[in-house]
């Protein structure tokens, strides 16, 4: 039996998370920015479907990507060098999260990015915590991703692609941007073969929590990222 959250922005000890389904910790509460930020700081995230109560998770192990360990295939490297694309930061957050919400996922019949979640993360974007990385071509948004930045930790949420490698282009630029700003980890939440192919790996939850605790109180303060901070990086001469 999982606990129902009180009005205060507190969570049960992570040791109480279920083994099956992996990481289910609590239900209820709300999606106020303060609660969501408290959750991330403690290695917890919301994930639920339409019609369900808000569910809070902290799986063990935890899938993470260290920004410097992104695997770039030969074909992606060629795309990064030569394809006519532009990468922008924080210029179309609402479009990115809406596109992620309607992107079909293998093994899922619906979306967990329900309207309440979209509204909550848009509030976090307005507060300078949620960010989007966008891949554009000929003035059209063709791919991207979004997540939460707290201190030196980035908590990835979702990505989408409307053209070959468009989301991977966004991820490659995100990693370069995070390295330049001293970030130490990208939380990928759940283990998947796709994430593993990109260089993410599972680590024990207690190791993840310890690293997040080291990172969240440092780094830059919240705020919108410069739109063109990293565009063109992979096409620059060596």
mmCIF file of C-alpha atoms in Angstrom:
data_model
loop_
_atom_site.group_PDB
_atom_site.id
_atom_site.type_symbol
_atom_site.label_atom_id
_atom_site.label_comp_id
_atom_site.label_asym_id
_atom_site.label_seq_id
_atom_site.Cartn_x
_atom_site.Cartn_y
_atom_site.Cartn_z
ATOM 1 C CA UNK A 1 0.000 0.000 0.000
ATOM 2 C CA UNK A 2 1.525 3.315 -1.053
ATOM 3 C CA UNK A 3 0.914 6.440 1.050
ATOM 4 C CA UNK A 4 -1.232 9.398 0.039
ATOM 5 C CA UNK A 5 0.754 12.642 0.172
ATOM 6 C CA UNK A 6 -0.109 15.318 2.750
ATOM 7 C CA UNK A 7 -0.624 18.999 1.803
ATOM 8 C CA UNK A 8 2.989 19.747 2.761
ATOM 9 C CA UNK A 9 5.617 19.254 0.079
ATOM 10 C CA UNK A 10 7.142 16.194 1.720
ATOM 11 C CA UNK A 11 7.635 12.624 0.523
ATOM 12 C CA UNK A 12 8.054 9.224 2.180
ATOM 13 C CA UNK A 13 11.564 7.752 2.543
ATOM 14 C CA UNK A 14 12.759 6.280 -0.752
ATOM 15 C CA UNK A 15 13.264 2.929 0.946
ATOM 16 C CA UNK A 16 9.461 2.608 0.949
ATOM 17 C CA UNK A 17 9.266 2.654 -2.867
ATOM 18 C CA UNK A 18 7.851 -0.536 -4.330
ATOM 19 C CA UNK A 19 9.971 -3.058 -6.188
ATOM 20 C CA UNK A 20 7.010 -3.818 -8.471
ATOM 21 C CA UNK A 21 6.113 -1.587 -10.170
ATOM 22 C CA UNK A 22 9.681 -0.439 -9.812
ATOM 23 C CA UNK A 23 9.930 2.796 -7.857
ATOM 24 C CA UNK A 24 6.294 3.635 -7.147
ATOM 25 C CA UNK A 25 6.517 5.688 -3.946
ATOM 26 C CA UNK A 26 3.348 7.699 -3.319
ATOM 27 C CA UNK A 27 0.128 9.080 -4.767
ATOM 28 C CA UNK A 28 -1.808 12.319 -4.543
ATOM 29 C CA UNK A 29 -0.550 15.777 -3.773
ATOM 30 C CA UNK A 30 -0.453 18.398 -6.490
ATOM 31 C CA UNK A 31 1.730 19.644 -9.331
ATOM 32 C CA UNK A 32 2.673 22.962 -7.748
ATOM 33 C CA UNK A 33 6.175 24.091 -8.770
ATOM 34 C CA UNK A 34 7.452 23.841 -5.185
ATOM 35 C CA UNK A 35 6.334 20.214 -4.863
ATOM 36 C CA UNK A 36 7.783 19.175 -8.227
ATOM 37 C CA UNK A 37 11.123 20.845 -7.459
ATOM 38 C CA UNK A 38 11.202 19.206 -4.016
ATOM 39 C CA UNK A 39 10.551 15.875 -5.700
ATOM 40 C CA UNK A 40 13.416 16.228 -8.182
ATOM 41 C CA UNK A 41 15.810 17.330 -5.458
ATOM 42 C CA UNK A 42 15.039 14.058 -3.702
ATOM 43 C CA UNK A 43 15.239 11.801 -6.734
ATOM 44 C CA UNK A 44 11.471 11.588 -7.271
ATOM 45 C CA UNK A 45 9.357 12.449 -10.315
ATOM 46 C CA UNK A 46 5.634 12.484 -11.225
ATOM 47 C CA UNK A 47 4.345 10.044 -13.836
ATOM 48 C CA UNK A 48 0.707 9.082 -14.319
ATOM 49 C CA UNK A 49 -1.926 8.576 -16.992
ATOM 50 C CA UNK A 50 -5.173 10.396 -17.654
ATOM 51 C CA UNK A 51 -7.807 9.459 -15.085
ATOM 52 C CA UNK A 52 -5.255 8.267 -12.509
ATOM 53 C CA UNK A 53 -4.202 10.107 -9.363
ATOM 54 C CA UNK A 54 -0.807 11.798 -9.460
ATOM 55 C CA UNK A 55 1.795 9.076 -8.928
ATOM 56 C CA UNK A 56 5.348 9.697 -7.686
ATOM 57 C CA UNK A 57 8.281 7.448 -8.581
ATOM 58 C CA UNK A 58 11.906 6.765 -7.675
ATOM 59 C CA UNK A 59 13.079 3.604 -9.482
ATOM 60 C CA UNK A 60 16.109 1.555 -8.525
ATOM 61 C CA UNK A 61 18.318 1.393 -10.487
ATOM 62 C CA UNK A 62 18.107 4.833 -12.088
ATOM 63 C CA UNK A 63 18.989 5.449 -15.749
ATOM 64 C CA UNK A 64 21.437 8.334 -16.161
ATOM 65 C CA UNK A 65 23.503 9.894 -18.911
ATOM 66 C CA UNK A 66 26.693 11.694 -18.018
ATOM 67 C CA UNK A 67 26.929 14.565 -20.542
ATOM 68 C CA UNK A 68 30.425 13.616 -21.659
ATOM 69 C CA UNK A 69 29.431 9.995 -22.342
ATOM 70 C CA UNK A 70 26.877 10.553 -25.104
ATOM 71 C CA UNK A 71 27.438 8.050 -27.901
ATOM 72 C CA UNK A 72 27.395 9.714 -31.317
ATOM 73 C CA UNK A 73 27.225 7.239 -34.187
ATOM 74 C CA UNK A 74 29.021 7.856 -37.478
ATOM 75 C CA UNK A 75 25.754 8.655 -39.221
ATOM 76 C CA UNK A 76 24.700 11.097 -36.491
ATOM 77 C CA UNK A 77 28.127 12.729 -36.535
ATOM 78 C CA UNK A 78 27.755 13.261 -40.277
ATOM 79 C CA UNK A 79 24.293 14.722 -39.773
ATOM 80 C CA UNK A 80 25.580 17.060 -37.074
ATOM 81 C CA UNK A 81 28.330 18.318 -39.360
ATOM 82 C CA UNK A 82 26.404 18.739 -42.586
ATOM 83 C CA UNK A 83 22.605 18.856 -42.196
ATOM 84 C CA UNK A 84 20.939 22.239 -42.607
ATOM 85 C CA UNK A 85 19.422 22.641 -39.156
ATOM 86 C CA UNK A 86 19.342 25.226 -36.374
ATOM 87 C CA UNK A 87 19.266 24.491 -32.654
ATOM 88 C CA UNK A 88 17.578 26.919 -30.273
ATOM 89 C CA UNK A 89 17.071 26.917 -26.533
ATOM 90 C CA UNK A 90 13.891 27.969 -24.730
ATOM 91 C CA UNK A 91 12.146 29.591 -27.702
ATOM 92 C CA UNK A 92 9.260 27.108 -28.139
ATOM 93 C CA UNK A 93 8.810 25.272 -24.851
ATOM 94 C CA UNK A 94 5.032 24.904 -25.136
ATOM 95 C CA UNK A 95 5.351 23.549 -28.685
ATOM 96 C CA UNK A 96 7.972 21.026 -27.606
ATOM 97 C CA UNK A 97 6.013 19.641 -24.667
ATOM 98 C CA UNK A 98 2.833 19.487 -26.769
ATOM 99 C CA UNK A 99 4.681 17.586 -29.505
ATOM 100 C CA UNK A 100 6.144 15.168 -26.937
ATOM 101 C CA UNK A 101 2.634 14.545 -25.605
ATOM 102 C CA UNK A 102 1.305 13.330 -28.957
ATOM 103 C CA UNK A 103 4.348 11.323 -30.059
ATOM 104 C CA UNK A 104 3.550 7.570 -30.105
ATOM 105 C CA UNK A 105 5.701 5.465 -27.744
ATOM 106 C CA UNK A 106 6.375 1.773 -28.087
ATOM 107 C CA UNK A 107 4.332 -0.232 -25.598
ATOM 108 C CA UNK A 108 2.174 2.748 -24.588
ATOM 109 C CA UNK A 109 -1.409 3.285 -25.715
ATOM 110 C CA UNK A 110 -1.678 6.852 -24.405
ATOM 111 C CA UNK A 111 0.417 9.639 -22.966
ATOM 112 C CA UNK A 112 1.563 10.498 -19.462
ATOM 113 C CA UNK A 113 2.083 14.132 -20.541
ATOM 114 C CA UNK A 114 -1.520 14.967 -19.748
ATOM 115 C CA UNK A 115 -2.804 18.572 -19.855
ATOM 116 C CA UNK A 116 -2.169 19.006 -16.114
ATOM 117 C CA UNK A 117 1.464 17.989 -16.595
ATOM 118 C CA UNK A 118 1.882 20.305 -19.558
ATOM 119 C CA UNK A 119 0.510 23.230 -17.549
ATOM 120 C CA UNK A 120 2.736 22.394 -14.569
ATOM 121 C CA UNK A 121 5.922 22.256 -16.621
ATOM 122 C CA UNK A 122 5.018 25.428 -18.484
ATOM 123 C CA UNK A 123 4.824 27.121 -15.068
ATOM 124 C CA UNK A 124 8.273 25.757 -14.282
ATOM 125 C CA UNK A 125 9.522 27.075 -17.611
ATOM 126 C CA UNK A 126 8.186 30.535 -16.771
ATOM 127 C CA UNK A 127 10.056 30.280 -13.447
ATOM 128 C CA UNK A 128 13.335 29.448 -15.234
ATOM 129 C CA UNK A 129 13.606 25.777 -14.242
ATOM 130 C CA UNK A 130 12.165 23.924 -17.237
ATOM 131 C CA UNK A 131 14.005 24.191 -20.548
ATOM 132 C CA UNK A 132 13.547 23.110 -24.139
ATOM 133 C CA UNK A 133 16.151 22.250 -26.753
ATOM 134 C CA UNK A 134 14.688 22.618 -30.234
ATOM 135 C CA UNK A 135 15.810 21.427 -33.665
ATOM 136 C CA UNK A 136 14.576 23.638 -36.506
ATOM 137 C CA UNK A 137 14.790 23.348 -40.285
ATOM 138 C CA UNK A 138 13.493 25.939 -42.740
ATOM 139 C CA UNK A 139 11.585 27.654 -39.955
ATOM 140 C CA UNK A 140 9.824 24.470 -38.821
ATOM 141 C CA UNK A 141 10.241 22.693 -35.497
ATOM 142 C CA UNK A 142 11.323 19.146 -36.419
ATOM 143 C CA UNK A 143 12.435 17.764 -33.065
ATOM 144 C CA UNK A 144 13.418 18.527 -29.529
ATOM 145 C CA UNK A 145 13.361 17.674 -25.858
ATOM 146 C CA UNK A 146 12.582 19.240 -22.505
ATOM 147 C CA UNK A 147 13.532 18.801 -18.874
ATOM 148 C CA UNK A 148 14.233 20.478 -15.559
ATOM 149 C CA UNK A 149 17.525 22.087 -14.515
ATOM 150 C CA UNK A 150 18.288 22.449 -10.809
ATOM 151 C CA UNK A 151 21.795 23.559 -9.952
ATOM 152 C CA UNK A 152 24.134 21.284 -11.879
ATOM 153 C CA UNK A 153 21.650 18.459 -12.507
ATOM 154 C CA UNK A 154 19.378 18.135 -15.537
ATOM 155 C CA UNK A 155 16.292 15.953 -15.243
ATOM 156 C CA UNK A 156 15.253 14.853 -18.728
ATOM 157 C CA UNK A 157 11.558 14.368 -19.363
ATOM 158 C CA UNK A 158 10.756 13.583 -22.990
ATOM 159 C CA UNK A 159 11.796 14.096 -26.603
ATOM 160 C CA UNK A 160 10.200 13.939 -30.035
ATOM 161 C CA UNK A 161 11.271 13.797 -33.656
ATOM 162 C CA UNK A 162 9.549 14.660 -36.916
ATOM 163 C CA UNK A 163 12.643 14.050 -39.064
ATOM 164 C CA UNK A 164 15.514 11.571 -38.933
ATOM 165 C CA UNK A 165 17.835 12.226 -35.980
ATOM 166 C CA UNK A 166 16.083 15.493 -35.041
ATOM 167 C CA UNK A 167 15.761 14.566 -31.364
ATOM 168 C CA UNK A 168 19.315 13.199 -31.284
ATOM 169 C CA UNK A 169 20.561 16.507 -32.684
ATOM 170 C CA UNK A 170 18.838 18.248 -29.780
ATOM 171 C CA UNK A 171 20.319 15.802 -27.269
ATOM 172 C CA UNK A 172 23.846 16.192 -28.652
ATOM 173 C CA UNK A 173 23.594 19.958 -28.327
ATOM 174 C CA UNK A 174 22.094 19.678 -24.851
ATOM 175 C CA UNK A 175 25.082 17.618 -23.717
ATOM 176 C CA UNK A 176 27.515 20.203 -25.072
ATOM 177 C CA UNK A 177 25.542 22.987 -23.417
ATOM 178 C CA UNK A 178 25.461 21.182 -20.067
ATOM 179 C CA UNK A 179 29.185 20.473 -20.196
ATOM 180 C CA UNK A 180 29.863 24.156 -20.866
ATOM 181 C CA UNK A 181 27.778 25.100 -17.816
ATOM 182 C CA UNK A 182 29.301 22.536 -15.475
ATOM 183 C CA UNK A 183 26.373 20.135 -15.202
ATOM 184 C CA UNK A 184 27.269 16.693 -13.917
ATOM 185 C CA UNK A 185 24.355 14.422 -14.781
ATOM 186 C CA UNK A 186 21.266 13.942 -16.944
ATOM 187 C CA UNK A 187 18.525 11.941 -15.248
ATOM 188 C CA UNK A 188 16.857 9.632 -17.777
ATOM 189 C CA UNK A 189 14.556 8.019 -15.189
ATOM 190 C CA UNK A 190 13.650 4.587 -16.598
ATOM 191 C CA UNK A 191 15.971 2.107 -18.312
ATOM 192 C CA UNK A 192 15.360 1.554 -22.036
ATOM 193 C CA UNK A 193 17.441 0.061 -24.839
ATOM 194 C CA UNK A 194 17.158 3.335 -26.788
ATOM 195 C CA UNK A 195 18.685 5.337 -23.954
ATOM 196 C CA UNK A 196 21.383 2.696 -23.507
ATOM 197 C CA UNK A 197 22.288 3.005 -27.198
ATOM 198 C CA UNK A 198 22.942 6.704 -26.605
ATOM 199 C CA UNK A 199 25.327 6.076 -23.715
ATOM 200 C CA UNK A 200 22.978 6.155 -20.715
ATOM 201 C CA UNK A 201 23.464 3.528 -18.030
ATOM 202 C CA UNK A 202 21.699 2.348 -14.896
ATOM 203 C CA UNK A 203 23.167 3.204 -11.499
ATOM 204 C CA UNK A 204 21.982 2.324 -8.013
ATOM 205 C CA UNK A 205 19.387 4.721 -6.623
ATOM 206 C CA UNK A 206 21.481 5.582 -3.571
ATOM 207 C CA UNK A 207 24.405 6.513 -5.823
ATOM 208 C CA UNK A 208 22.091 8.635 -7.953
ATOM 209 C CA UNK A 209 20.627 10.410 -4.924
ATOM 210 C CA UNK A 210 24.087 11.141 -3.532
ATOM 211 C CA UNK A 211 25.238 12.666 -6.823
ATOM 212 C CA UNK A 212 22.082 14.765 -7.191
ATOM 213 C CA UNK A 213 22.533 16.067 -3.648
ATOM 214 C CA UNK A 214 26.033 17.233 -4.591
ATOM 215 C CA UNK A 215 24.801 19.018 -7.706
ATOM 216 C CA UNK A 216 21.449 20.671 -7.012
ATOM 217 C CA UNK A 217 22.740 23.385 -4.690
ATOM 218 C CA UNK A 218 25.459 24.586 -7.063
ATOM 219 C CA UNK A 219 25.552 25.824 -10.647
ATOM 220 C CA UNK A 220 23.732 28.733 -12.185
ATOM 221 C CA UNK A 221 20.519 30.187 -10.739
ATOM 222 C CA UNK A 222 17.261 29.449 -12.612
ATOM 223 C CA UNK A 223 16.606 31.509 -15.713
ATOM 224 C CA UNK A 224 15.944 31.217 -19.419
ATOM 225 C CA UNK A 225 18.843 29.853 -21.453
ATOM 226 C CA UNK A 226 20.213 32.055 -24.285
ATOM 227 C CA UNK A 227 18.418 31.043 -27.472
ATOM 228 C CA UNK A 228 21.491 30.594 -29.674
ATOM 229 C CA UNK A 229 24.007 29.565 -27.003
ATOM 230 C CA UNK A 230 25.052 26.316 -28.664
ATOM 231 C CA UNK A 231 23.771 26.435 -32.269
ATOM 232 C CA UNK A 232 26.387 25.465 -34.827
ATOM 233 C CA UNK A 233 28.793 23.879 -32.345
ATOM 234 C CA UNK A 234 29.278 20.700 -34.351
ATOM 235 C CA UNK A 235 29.849 22.631 -37.575
ATOM 236 C CA UNK A 236 32.620 24.746 -36.123
ATOM 237 C CA UNK A 237 36.134 23.950 -37.426
ATOM 238 C CA UNK A 238 38.356 21.935 -35.130
#
